[in-house]
Structure formats: structure tokens, C-alpha cells
Short mmCIF file of C-alpha atoms and ligand atoms in Angstrom, two decimals:
data_model
loop_
_atom_site.label_atom_id
_atom_site.label_comp_id
_atom_site.label_asym_id
_atom_site.label_seq_id
_atom_site.Cartn_x
_atom_site.Cartn_y
_atom_site.Cartn_z
CA UNK A 4 57.94 79.26 -105.56
CA UNK A 5 60.32 81.54 -103.78
CA UNK A 6 62.80 78.67 -103.36
CA UNK A 7 62.68 77.85 -107.06
CA UNK A 8 63.36 81.34 -108.25
CA UNK A 9 66.22 82.06 -105.84
CA UNK A 10 67.83 78.82 -107.01
CA UNK A 11 67.55 79.98 -110.59
CA UNK A 12 68.95 83.36 -109.73
CA UNK A 13 71.90 81.80 -107.94
CA UNK A 14 72.59 79.72 -111.04
CA UNK A 15 72.28 82.78 -113.19
CA UNK A 16 74.92 84.48 -111.10
CA UNK A 17 77.48 81.70 -111.32
CA UNK A 18 76.95 80.39 -114.85
CA UNK A 19 78.22 82.33 -117.85
CA UNK A 20 74.74 82.03 -119.36
CA UNK A 21 74.21 85.78 -119.17
CA UNK A 22 77.09 86.27 -121.57
CA UNK A 23 75.38 84.27 -124.31
CA UNK A 24 72.05 86.04 -123.87
CA UNK A 25 70.84 87.19 -127.28
CA UNK A 26 67.49 88.97 -127.34
CA UNK A 27 65.31 88.72 -130.43
CA UNK A 28 65.88 92.41 -131.20
CA UNK A 29 69.03 94.48 -130.59
CA UNK A 30 67.60 96.48 -127.68
CA UNK A 31 69.84 99.32 -126.63
CA UNK A 32 71.34 99.49 -130.13
CA UNK A 33 68.22 99.94 -132.24
CA UNK A 34 65.12 101.82 -131.16
CA UNK A 35 61.83 100.13 -130.45
CA UNK A 36 59.20 101.79 -132.66
CA UNK A 37 55.82 100.29 -132.17
CA UNK A 38 52.15 100.45 -131.51
CA UNK A 39 49.73 98.74 -129.14
CA UNK A 40 46.85 96.60 -130.36
CA UNK A 41 44.55 98.07 -127.71
CA UNK A 42 40.93 97.09 -127.23
CA UNK A 43 41.22 93.81 -129.16
CA UNK A 44 41.73 90.81 -126.89
CA UNK A 45 40.79 92.93 -123.86
CA UNK A 46 37.72 95.13 -124.45
CA UNK A 47 37.92 98.81 -123.59
CA UNK A 48 34.72 100.87 -123.72
CA UNK A 49 36.40 103.96 -125.16
CA UNK A 50 38.13 102.05 -127.95
CA UNK A 51 34.95 100.27 -129.08
CA UNK A 52 32.02 102.22 -127.58
CA UNK A 53 29.58 100.58 -130.01
CA UNK A 54 30.13 97.17 -128.45
CA UNK A 55 29.00 98.58 -125.12
CA UNK A 56 26.23 100.86 -126.43
CA UNK A 57 24.74 97.99 -128.42
CA UNK A 58 24.09 96.03 -125.22
CA UNK A 59 21.50 98.62 -124.21
CA UNK A 60 22.58 98.02 -120.62
CA UNK A 61 24.36 100.87 -118.85
CA UNK A 62 25.64 98.55 -116.12
CA UNK A 63 27.95 96.94 -118.67
CA UNK A 64 31.17 98.90 -118.22
CA UNK A 65 33.99 96.42 -118.86
CA UNK A 66 34.63 92.91 -120.20
CA UNK A 67 33.65 91.34 -116.86
CA UNK A 68 30.19 92.90 -116.84
CA UNK A 69 29.90 92.44 -120.61
CA UNK A 70 30.03 88.69 -119.93
CA UNK A 71 28.16 88.82 -116.61
CA UNK A 72 25.02 90.72 -117.63
CA UNK A 73 24.31 89.12 -120.98
CA UNK A 74 23.26 85.78 -122.26
CA UNK A 75 26.41 83.71 -122.88
CA UNK A 76 25.76 83.12 -126.57
CA UNK A 77 24.97 86.77 -127.23
CA UNK A 78 28.17 87.90 -125.56
CA UNK A 79 30.24 85.18 -127.21
CA UNK A 80 28.94 86.08 -130.65
CA UNK A 81 29.85 89.74 -130.25
CA UNK A 82 33.28 88.89 -128.87
CA UNK A 83 34.05 86.42 -131.64
CA UNK A 84 33.00 88.89 -134.30
CA UNK A 85 35.18 91.52 -132.65
CA UNK A 86 38.22 89.23 -132.37
CA UNK A 87 37.81 88.29 -136.05
CA UNK A 88 37.46 91.82 -137.37
CA UNK A 89 39.14 94.39 -135.11
CA UNK A 90 42.65 93.27 -136.01
CA UNK A 91 43.29 91.26 -139.17
CA UNK A 92 46.34 90.36 -141.19
CA UNK A 93 45.98 93.59 -143.17
CA UNK A 94 46.43 95.60 -139.96
CA UNK A 95 49.66 93.77 -139.23
CA UNK A 96 50.78 94.40 -142.81
CA UNK A 97 49.94 98.11 -142.49
CA UNK A 98 51.85 98.38 -139.21
CA UNK A 99 54.92 96.83 -140.81
CA UNK A 100 54.52 99.09 -143.86
CA UNK A 101 54.50 102.10 -141.53
CA UNK A 102 58.10 101.38 -140.57
CA UNK A 103 57.32 100.04 -137.11
CA UNK A 104 59.23 97.10 -135.64
CA UNK A 105 57.11 96.10 -132.61
CA UNK A 106 53.52 95.49 -131.60
CA UNK A 107 52.41 95.13 -127.99
CA UNK A 108 49.40 92.88 -127.55
CA UNK A 109 47.38 93.21 -124.35
CA UNK A 110 45.72 90.00 -123.18
CA UNK A 111 43.78 89.13 -120.03
CA UNK A 112 44.38 86.25 -117.63
CA UNK A 113 40.98 84.86 -118.58
CA UNK A 114 42.28 83.88 -122.01
CA UNK A 115 44.28 81.24 -120.12
CA UNK A 116 42.03 80.21 -117.23
CA UNK A 117 38.79 81.33 -115.61
CA UNK A 118 38.16 80.72 -111.93
CA UNK A 119 34.89 79.76 -110.24
CA UNK A 120 32.43 82.66 -110.14
CA UNK A 121 34.26 84.61 -112.83
CA UNK A 122 32.00 85.44 -115.79
CA UNK A 123 34.73 85.87 -118.42
CA UNK A 124 34.28 84.20 -121.80
CA UNK A 125 37.31 82.52 -123.36
CA UNK A 126 38.50 82.17 -126.93
CA UNK A 127 41.16 84.91 -127.26
CA UNK A 128 44.24 82.73 -127.23
CA UNK A 129 44.14 81.45 -130.84
CA UNK A 130 43.95 85.10 -131.95
CA UNK A 131 47.11 85.92 -130.05
CA UNK A 132 48.81 82.95 -131.65
CA UNK A 133 47.57 84.02 -135.10
CA UNK A 134 48.85 87.54 -134.54
CA UNK A 135 52.26 86.17 -133.61
CA UNK A 136 52.23 84.18 -136.85
CA UNK A 137 51.36 87.28 -138.85
CA UNK A 138 54.02 89.28 -137.03
CA UNK A 139 56.53 86.66 -138.07
CA UNK A 140 55.37 86.91 -141.68
CA UNK A 141 55.72 90.70 -141.72
CA UNK A 142 58.90 90.92 -139.67
CA UNK A 143 57.37 92.49 -136.58
CA UNK A 144 58.32 91.70 -132.97
CA UNK A 145 55.61 91.06 -130.39
CA UNK A 146 55.42 92.08 -126.76
CA UNK A 147 52.91 89.82 -125.04
CA UNK A 148 51.46 91.99 -122.30
CA UNK A 149 49.38 90.60 -119.44
CA UNK A 150 46.89 93.45 -119.16
CA UNK A 151 44.46 91.98 -116.66
CA UNK A 152 45.26 89.77 -113.65
CA UNK A 153 42.88 87.92 -111.31
CA UNK A 154 41.37 90.38 -108.84
CA UNK A 155 42.49 93.32 -111.05
CA UNK A 156 45.86 94.96 -110.47
CA UNK A 157 44.50 98.50 -110.87
CA UNK A 158 40.70 98.52 -110.95
CA UNK A 159 40.68 100.12 -114.41
CA UNK A 160 38.23 98.86 -117.00
CA UNK A 161 41.26 98.00 -119.15
CA UNK A 162 42.21 95.32 -116.62
CA UNK A 163 38.93 93.63 -117.59
CA UNK A 164 37.22 94.47 -114.31
CA UNK A 165 36.50 98.02 -113.21
CA UNK A 166 36.41 98.34 -109.42
CA UNK A 167 37.07 101.02 -106.88
CA UNK A 168 40.15 99.32 -105.43
CA UNK A 169 42.36 96.61 -106.89
CA UNK A 170 42.40 93.22 -105.15
CA UNK A 171 45.08 91.28 -107.07
CA UNK A 172 47.78 92.15 -104.57
CA UNK A 173 45.90 91.20 -101.40
CA UNK A 174 45.23 87.58 -102.28
CA UNK A 175 47.99 85.02 -102.73
CA UNK A 176 45.74 82.84 -104.87
CA UNK A 177 45.42 85.67 -107.38
CA UNK A 178 49.18 86.09 -107.49
CA UNK A 179 49.85 82.36 -107.79
CA UNK A 180 47.40 82.12 -110.68
CA UNK A 181 49.20 84.99 -112.39
CA UNK A 182 52.59 83.30 -111.89
CA UNK A 183 51.20 80.17 -113.53
CA UNK A 184 49.90 82.15 -116.52
CA UNK A 185 53.29 83.78 -117.05
CA UNK A 186 54.86 80.31 -117.03
CA UNK A 187 52.32 79.24 -119.64
CA UNK A 188 53.02 82.26 -121.85
CA UNK A 189 56.77 81.80 -121.52
CA UNK A 190 56.58 78.11 -122.43
CA UNK A 191 54.23 78.85 -125.31
CA UNK A 192 56.73 81.17 -126.99
CA UNK A 193 60.02 79.65 -125.79
CA UNK A 194 62.32 79.25 -128.78
CA UNK A 195 60.42 81.94 -130.73
CA UNK A 196 62.30 84.88 -129.24
CA UNK A 197 62.82 86.40 -132.66
CA UNK A 198 59.08 86.93 -132.96
CA UNK A 199 58.17 87.28 -129.28
CA UNK A 200 61.27 88.83 -127.74
CA UNK A 201 59.45 90.29 -124.73
CA UNK A 202 56.88 89.22 -122.18
CA UNK A 203 55.41 91.91 -119.93
CA UNK A 204 54.10 90.16 -116.81
CA UNK A 205 51.71 92.88 -115.57
CA UNK A 206 50.35 96.12 -117.02
CA UNK A 207 50.01 99.19 -114.83
CA UNK A 208 49.84 97.76 -111.32
CA UNK A 209 48.53 100.48 -109.00
CA UNK A 210 51.77 101.18 -107.14
CA UNK A 211 50.33 104.48 -105.91
CA UNK A 212 48.30 102.62 -103.28
CA UNK A 213 51.57 101.96 -101.45
CA UNK A 214 53.46 99.03 -99.99
CA UNK A 215 50.37 96.80 -99.99
CA UNK A 216 50.91 96.75 -103.76
CA UNK A 217 54.64 97.36 -104.08
CA UNK A 218 55.77 94.57 -101.74
CA UNK A 219 53.87 91.71 -103.41
CA UNK A 220 54.57 93.28 -106.80
CA UNK A 221 58.34 93.24 -106.29
CA UNK A 222 58.19 89.58 -105.34
CA UNK A 223 56.00 88.93 -108.36
CA UNK A 224 58.48 90.67 -110.66
CA UNK A 225 61.31 88.53 -109.25
CA UNK A 226 59.26 85.37 -109.70
CA UNK A 227 58.34 86.51 -113.22
CA UNK A 228 62.03 87.01 -113.95
CA UNK A 229 62.55 83.32 -113.25
CA UNK A 230 59.46 82.35 -115.21
CA UNK A 231 60.28 84.49 -118.27
CA UNK A 232 64.05 84.32 -118.43
CA UNK A 233 64.05 80.54 -117.76
CA UNK A 234 61.10 79.56 -119.97
CA UNK A 235 62.09 75.91 -120.19
CA UNK A 236 61.44 75.52 -116.45
CA UNK A 237 64.98 74.32 -115.96
CA UNK A 238 68.23 76.14 -115.27
CA UNK A 239 68.49 76.79 -119.02
CA UNK A 240 68.27 80.51 -119.58
CA UNK A 241 66.27 81.66 -122.59
CA UNK A 242 66.46 84.82 -124.64
CA UNK A 243 63.11 86.30 -123.67
CA UNK A 244 63.17 89.75 -122.09
CA UNK A 245 61.11 90.57 -118.98
CA UNK A 246 59.46 93.99 -119.39
CA UNK A 247 58.26 95.37 -116.08
CA UNK A 248 55.97 98.35 -115.69
CA UNK A 249 57.13 101.03 -113.27
CA UNK A 250 53.85 100.82 -111.34
CA UNK A 251 53.54 104.62 -111.64
CA UNK A 252 56.63 105.10 -109.46
CA UNK A 253 59.32 107.56 -110.54
CA UNK A 254 62.15 105.83 -112.41
CA UNK A 255 64.48 106.74 -109.55
CA UNK A 256 62.46 104.38 -107.34
CA UNK A 257 63.73 101.49 -109.48
CA UNK A 258 67.42 102.39 -109.57
CA UNK A 259 69.43 99.19 -109.13
CA UNK A 260 66.38 96.97 -109.56
CA UNK A 261 67.03 93.73 -111.51
CA UNK A 262 70.25 95.16 -112.92
CA UNK A 263 73.38 93.33 -114.12
CA UNK A 264 75.43 91.42 -113.17
CA UNK A 265 72.86 89.41 -111.23
CA UNK A 266 70.12 89.99 -113.78
CA UNK A 267 70.08 90.25 -117.54
CA UNK A 268 67.39 90.89 -120.11
CA UNK A 269 65.13 93.22 -118.16
CA UNK A 270 63.42 96.25 -119.66
CA UNK A 271 61.50 98.93 -117.79
CA UNK A 272 58.20 100.15 -119.21
CA UNK A 273 56.88 103.60 -118.41
CA UNK A 274 53.63 105.13 -119.67
CA UNK A 275 53.36 108.82 -120.37
CA UNK A 276 49.99 110.50 -120.82
CA UNK A 277 49.11 114.16 -120.57
CA UNK A 278 45.34 113.89 -120.21
CA UNK A 279 44.50 112.24 -116.89
CA UNK A 280 44.55 115.19 -114.49
CA UNK A 281 43.02 118.66 -114.36
CA UNK A 282 46.48 120.21 -114.68
CA UNK A 283 47.20 118.08 -117.75
CA UNK A 284 44.12 119.08 -119.67
CA UNK A 285 44.60 122.75 -118.75
CA UNK A 286 47.97 122.96 -120.51
CA UNK A 287 48.39 124.91 -123.72
CA UNK A 288 49.59 123.15 -126.84
CA UNK A 289 53.07 124.61 -126.36
CA UNK A 290 53.11 123.40 -122.76
CA UNK A 291 52.23 119.89 -123.88
CA UNK A 292 55.16 119.91 -126.30
CA UNK A 293 57.52 121.28 -123.65
CA UNK A 294 56.39 118.64 -121.16
CA UNK A 295 57.19 115.92 -123.70
CA UNK A 296 60.63 117.41 -124.37
CA UNK A 297 61.32 117.69 -120.66
CA UNK A 298 61.02 113.92 -120.19
CA UNK A 299 64.33 113.49 -122.02
CA UNK A 300 66.62 114.05 -119.06
CA UNK A 301 65.08 111.27 -116.94
CA UNK A 302 64.49 108.93 -119.86
CA UNK A 303 68.11 109.13 -121.00
CA UNK A 304 69.52 108.23 -117.57
CA UNK A 305 68.30 104.83 -116.50
CA UNK A 306 70.20 101.68 -115.69
CA UNK A 307 67.92 99.19 -117.49
CA UNK A 308 66.63 99.18 -121.03
CA UNK A 309 63.71 101.56 -120.95
CA UNK A 310 60.78 101.97 -123.32
CA UNK A 311 57.74 104.21 -123.24
CA UNK A 312 55.25 101.39 -123.75
CA UNK A 313 52.19 103.64 -123.90
CA UNK A 314 51.72 107.27 -124.91
CA UNK A 315 49.47 109.25 -127.18
CA UNK A 316 49.28 112.57 -128.99
CA UNK A 317 45.91 113.24 -127.32
CA UNK A 318 45.74 116.41 -125.22
CA UNK A 319 42.21 116.11 -123.88
CA UNK A 320 40.29 113.32 -122.14
CA UNK A 321 37.33 114.02 -124.43
CA UNK A 322 37.21 110.61 -126.15
CA UNK A 323 33.87 109.03 -125.26
CA UNK A 324 34.20 106.69 -122.24
CA UNK A 325 37.94 107.38 -121.95
CA UNK A 326 37.50 107.73 -118.18
CA UNK A 327 35.04 104.85 -118.08
CA UNK A 328 31.61 104.19 -119.55
CA UNK A 329 29.13 106.68 -118.15
CA UNK A 330 31.89 109.00 -116.89
CA UNK A 331 32.53 112.39 -118.47
CA UNK A 332 35.64 114.37 -119.32
CA UNK A 333 37.74 116.76 -117.25
CA UNK A 334 38.23 118.96 -120.28
CA UNK A 335 34.58 119.95 -120.56
CA UNK A 336 33.92 119.74 -116.82
CA UNK A 337 31.64 116.69 -117.00
CA UNK A 338 34.06 114.55 -114.96
CA UNK A 339 33.22 114.64 -111.22
CA UNK A 340 35.05 117.48 -109.49
CA UNK A 341 36.62 118.88 -112.64
CA UNK A 342 36.49 122.43 -113.96
CA UNK A 343 35.48 123.40 -117.49
CA UNK A 344 38.45 124.10 -119.75
CA UNK A 345 36.69 124.07 -123.09
CA UNK A 346 34.20 122.29 -125.29
CA UNK A 347 35.14 118.81 -126.48
CA UNK A 348 33.90 119.64 -129.97
CA UNK A 349 36.68 119.28 -132.50
CA UNK A 350 39.12 117.51 -130.15
CA UNK A 351 37.91 113.94 -130.56
CA UNK A 352 35.90 111.75 -132.91
CA UNK A 353 36.59 111.69 -136.63
CA UNK A 354 39.65 113.43 -138.04
CA UNK A 355 37.33 114.96 -140.64
CA UNK A 356 36.19 117.32 -137.87
CA UNK A 357 39.73 118.31 -136.82
CA UNK A 358 40.99 121.76 -137.81
CA UNK A 359 44.16 121.96 -139.85
CA UNK A 360 45.92 123.72 -136.96
CA UNK A 361 44.94 120.85 -134.62
CA UNK A 362 46.33 118.33 -137.12
CA UNK A 363 49.55 120.33 -137.40
CA UNK A 364 49.79 120.34 -133.62
CA UNK A 365 49.21 116.57 -133.47
CA UNK A 366 52.16 116.12 -135.84
CA UNK A 367 54.37 118.38 -133.73
CA UNK A 368 53.38 116.73 -130.46
CA UNK A 369 53.82 113.27 -131.98
CA UNK A 370 57.31 114.20 -133.17
CA UNK A 371 58.28 115.83 -129.86
CA UNK A 372 57.35 112.61 -128.10
CA UNK A 373 59.09 110.32 -130.59
CA UNK A 374 62.27 112.40 -130.39
CA UNK A 375 62.11 112.36 -126.59
CA UNK A 376 61.25 108.70 -126.12
CA UNK A 377 64.07 107.70 -128.45
CA UNK A 378 66.39 109.13 -125.78
CA UNK A 379 65.31 105.95 -124.03
CA UNK A 380 65.23 102.68 -125.99
CA UNK A 381 62.06 103.48 -127.88
CA UNK A 382 58.32 103.64 -127.78
CA UNK A 383 54.96 102.04 -128.52
CA UNK A 384 52.08 104.42 -129.12
CA UNK A 385 48.65 103.71 -127.68
CA UNK A 386 46.86 102.65 -129.86
CA UNK A 387 46.59 101.27 -133.43
CA UNK A 388 42.90 102.08 -133.92
CA UNK A 389 39.83 103.34 -132.11
CA UNK A 390 36.24 103.46 -133.35
CA UNK A 391 35.64 107.11 -132.74
CA UNK A 392 38.71 108.79 -131.26
CA UNK A 393 41.11 109.49 -134.12
CA UNK A 394 43.44 111.56 -131.95
CA UNK A 395 44.43 108.25 -130.27
CA UNK A 396 44.72 106.22 -133.47
CA UNK A 397 48.00 105.46 -135.22
CA UNK A 398 46.01 104.29 -138.23
CA UNK A 399 44.12 107.59 -138.42
CA UNK A 400 47.34 109.53 -137.92
CA UNK A 401 48.86 107.81 -140.95
CA UNK A 402 45.72 108.35 -143.03
CA UNK A 403 45.48 112.03 -142.13
CA UNK A 404 49.11 112.97 -142.19
CA UNK A 405 49.99 113.73 -138.56
CA UNK A 406 51.96 110.49 -138.36
CA UNK A 407 54.57 109.96 -141.09
CA UNK A 408 54.64 106.74 -143.13
CA UNK A 409 58.26 106.42 -142.00
CA UNK A 410 58.57 107.23 -138.28
CA UNK A 411 62.07 108.61 -138.80
CA UNK A 412 60.84 111.12 -141.36
CA UNK A 413 60.40 114.14 -139.09
CA UNK A 414 59.10 117.52 -140.18
CA UNK A 415 60.04 119.19 -136.88
CA UNK A 416 63.36 117.56 -135.92
CA UNK A 417 64.36 120.54 -133.76
CA UNK A 418 61.03 120.94 -131.97
CA UNK A 419 62.65 120.13 -128.65
CA UNK A 420 65.43 122.64 -129.31
C1 LIG B 12 41.32 84.94 -103.48
O1 LIG B 12 41.14 84.90 -104.87
C2 LIG B 12 40.57 83.70 -105.33
C3 LIG B 12 40.52 83.79 -106.85
O2 LIG B 12 41.79 84.03 -107.38
C4 LIG B 12 39.19 83.51 -104.74
O3 LIG B 12 38.66 82.26 -105.15
C5 LIG B 12 39.28 83.54 -103.23
O4 LIG B 12 37.99 83.51 -102.68
C6 LIG B 12 39.98 84.81 -102.77
N1 LIG B 12 40.18 84.78 -101.33
C7 LIG B 12 39.79 85.75 -100.53
C8 LIG B 12 40.10 85.59 -99.08
O5 LIG B 12 39.23 86.75 -100.95
C1 LIG B 13 74.38 89.46 -106.63
O1 LIG B 13 74.33 88.12 -106.17
C2 LIG B 13 75.36 87.80 -105.25
C3 LIG B 13 75.34 86.30 -105.01
O2 LIG B 13 74.05 85.85 -104.70
C4 LIG B 13 75.14 88.63 -103.99
O3 LIG B 13 76.13 88.36 -103.04
C5 LIG B 13 75.18 90.11 -104.36
O4 LIG B 13 74.85 90.90 -103.24
C6 LIG B 13 74.20 90.42 -105.48
N1 LIG B 13 74.40 91.75 -105.94
C7 LIG B 13 73.43 92.65 -105.95
C8 LIG B 13 73.81 94.01 -106.49
O5 LIG B 13 72.31 92.42 -105.56
#
């Protein structure tokens, strides 16, 4: 593996191939404006709490246990119904009509292969392929995002398998399986770069655990570069962009990483949330807006293409199961070790319960983030829809007026000063 990719990189350095590289979207010239299709092909308890509540089993906390602790046919039926209904062609049409140009589609490794002893149920892949077809019809570009890797790269439920410590990085078999899946994805969409211009080889690896993650991850990113940028498995370079997540490291950590002239077609992905710490949920509305505006200086100074691939106008962690099924919220003090800031009433759930001042704030905070993230190469909000957490929903934002039908139509263009 290592031999193969260094050979490809050496070729990349000597051949003029990099000069003819034409991505499927003019990154760096036009802004990425997009939304994630969260909770569809990878279940997330907070996005679809009913799917978990309906099991009547509190030990079901993620897609792994959803498949493990239920009869196969029961679980399969629920999953198939969900895949068929959560995102349909009309969602893709609505996303395009909202002036967006990209969708990011999370998918788990188990859509491609399931190892011995792994309970995952398959069937997601045709839905990904359908969505790509629809995206093509409506002129949207797709980022295929590997959201869950064997062993879990972060232990979050959104990796498919909630666990106290990730194990992807400590097992070469896990990593090799992930390499093979990236090759499969790259081959699947090779030649369709206009519809699938970007492959993201791993979502949110837990870089904060240290070199035990960062060392294998860096090698994996280099191998993925070969697998994504050379999707024909020859020395022929393709036009697909590799989008790497910053692994929760500061952008400065990555200075000089996979940069020209030895590399081309790499984009950095950073995720910005203001709800996952006590300090975050204690901020005032004005402080949230200022924090968004203050990201501009670092976002505008990076040596790769850079997108904010996940962010949200939410300012509390009140959405049911946001921190995991059965786990409470920092905001109302029900999360272990947290301190009460305020009641969750009125901050989550249906927009019909939101005050008009909250909705005005959501618009301001949304605009402050869009303005700021367009100092980089663009953004993809998390997420298109959620069953019962409208503050996180692009669809609800459009319906209730805190997200404009045209994302360039700002009411507060000077909110960052
Ligand atoms: C490594 O992961 C594979 C699955 O990817 C598993 O079959 C194997 O038992 C793991 N090895 C160790 C030492 O944990
Ligand atoms: C680029 O590749 C060449 C040839 O392999 C190598 O000598 C050089 O150090 C590389 N440059 C960087 C910045 O890594």
C-alpha cells in the first residue's frame, strides 16, 4: 500500500497532470453553499428519535445496536422505510431551489462491506446512487462522506457505533478495510466528477486523543489521496477532490499538509459548533454572533481550499438525544457534570414554539456564520432536516424565515461589522 501511493505521488510530481486538473466545481472561485443529508444513510438518534423510541429498548443507542438488539427483519423493515422516506427526490429539488450548490451525504463503511461479528444491516448503497442521480438532475454537486469506519474513528453514535474510545486507529485491519472502501467509492464515481466532485475519506477522526490517532490518520490521508485522486487505479490522475477533516486540530497544525506543488485537489474540512461545551452553551446571543465573526481571520488564511463542512445556528444542546440517547443537555444541567444555564423550553423542538426574537436571532446567527465561512471557500450546514429539532434544520429555517430562499439574500450584511 505504502509503496503504491508513493509511486503515484512521485508520478504526480514529475508529470504535468496537475496542470490539467479540473475539479467538477470551480472551488476557490465560487463559494460552496450546501447542506448535509444527516441521519439518512447513517442513523443518528437525535435526528430521528422516533426510530429509536419505537424500539422500546433503551440499550439501542446507535445503528450498531439498532441492528444488534432487534430481529433482523424488524430492523431491516424500519431501515428500508427510513431510507425510502427521509430523503426523496423532492428534498433534492427543494435544496436546489434554495440556491444551494452542494449536498454532503454521510455513509457508513457497512454500506460497502460488513465484517464477521458486525451486526450492521446493508442496503444503503442504491440510495446513495439514486441521490447522486437526482443531484445530477437538479444541478447539485455531491460530497460523498465516509462517516463511519470499522472500529469507529471517534466513538460517536454518528459513526454508527457509540463507544467510550475509538478503535479504528489501533487496528491495521480496520484501516486497510477503510482504504479498500475509499477505492470502491472512487471507482464508483470516477468520470462523474461534475456530480461527485469530492470524496471525504473520514469524518471527524478523534485527533484529540493524540498521536495514536494522528500518526495512522496522516498515513491514511496520504493513502486516500492516492485512492481518490487516482481513481482509475493507474497513474492516470482524475478530477476528484480529496476533502480531509482537520481531526479537531487547529488549522495551523495542517500548514503545508498536502499542498502544491506535490499535491493538487485537496480541500480541508473544519466543523464549527457552539453547543458542545459548558462555555459554549453559557454564551449570550451576542457572544455567539461575535464568536462566529471571529472565525474569519483564521478561515481566510489557509493554504488549501477550506470549507466549513458542518455548522449550525443552534446555540443550545437541548435537542433530544443530541449528546446521545439517554444523555441529557448541558444547557439545562441534565448532562453529567454540567451546570444549569436555563430551561430547554422554547429552544428546541418545533419552530411553532420559538419566540419571534429567537427566530430573529437564528437569522442573524445564520447570516453571521455564512458571511464568515465564505471568507473560506464555503460551507455546508448541518443538517437538511430533523424530526423534532427545527433549530438544526435547513428545511425548517426556510419554512419559518430564518434562512433565506436565496442564501446570498442577507438581511444583516454588516452583522460582523
Ligand atoms: C481488528 O479489526 C478486525 C475488524 O476490522 C477484527 O476482525 C480483528 O479482530 C481486530 N483485531 C484486533 C487485534 O482487535
Ligand atoms: C515534493 O516532492 C519532491 C520529490 O519527491 C521532494 O523532493 C520535495 O521535498 C517535496 N516537497 C515538499 C514540500 O514536500
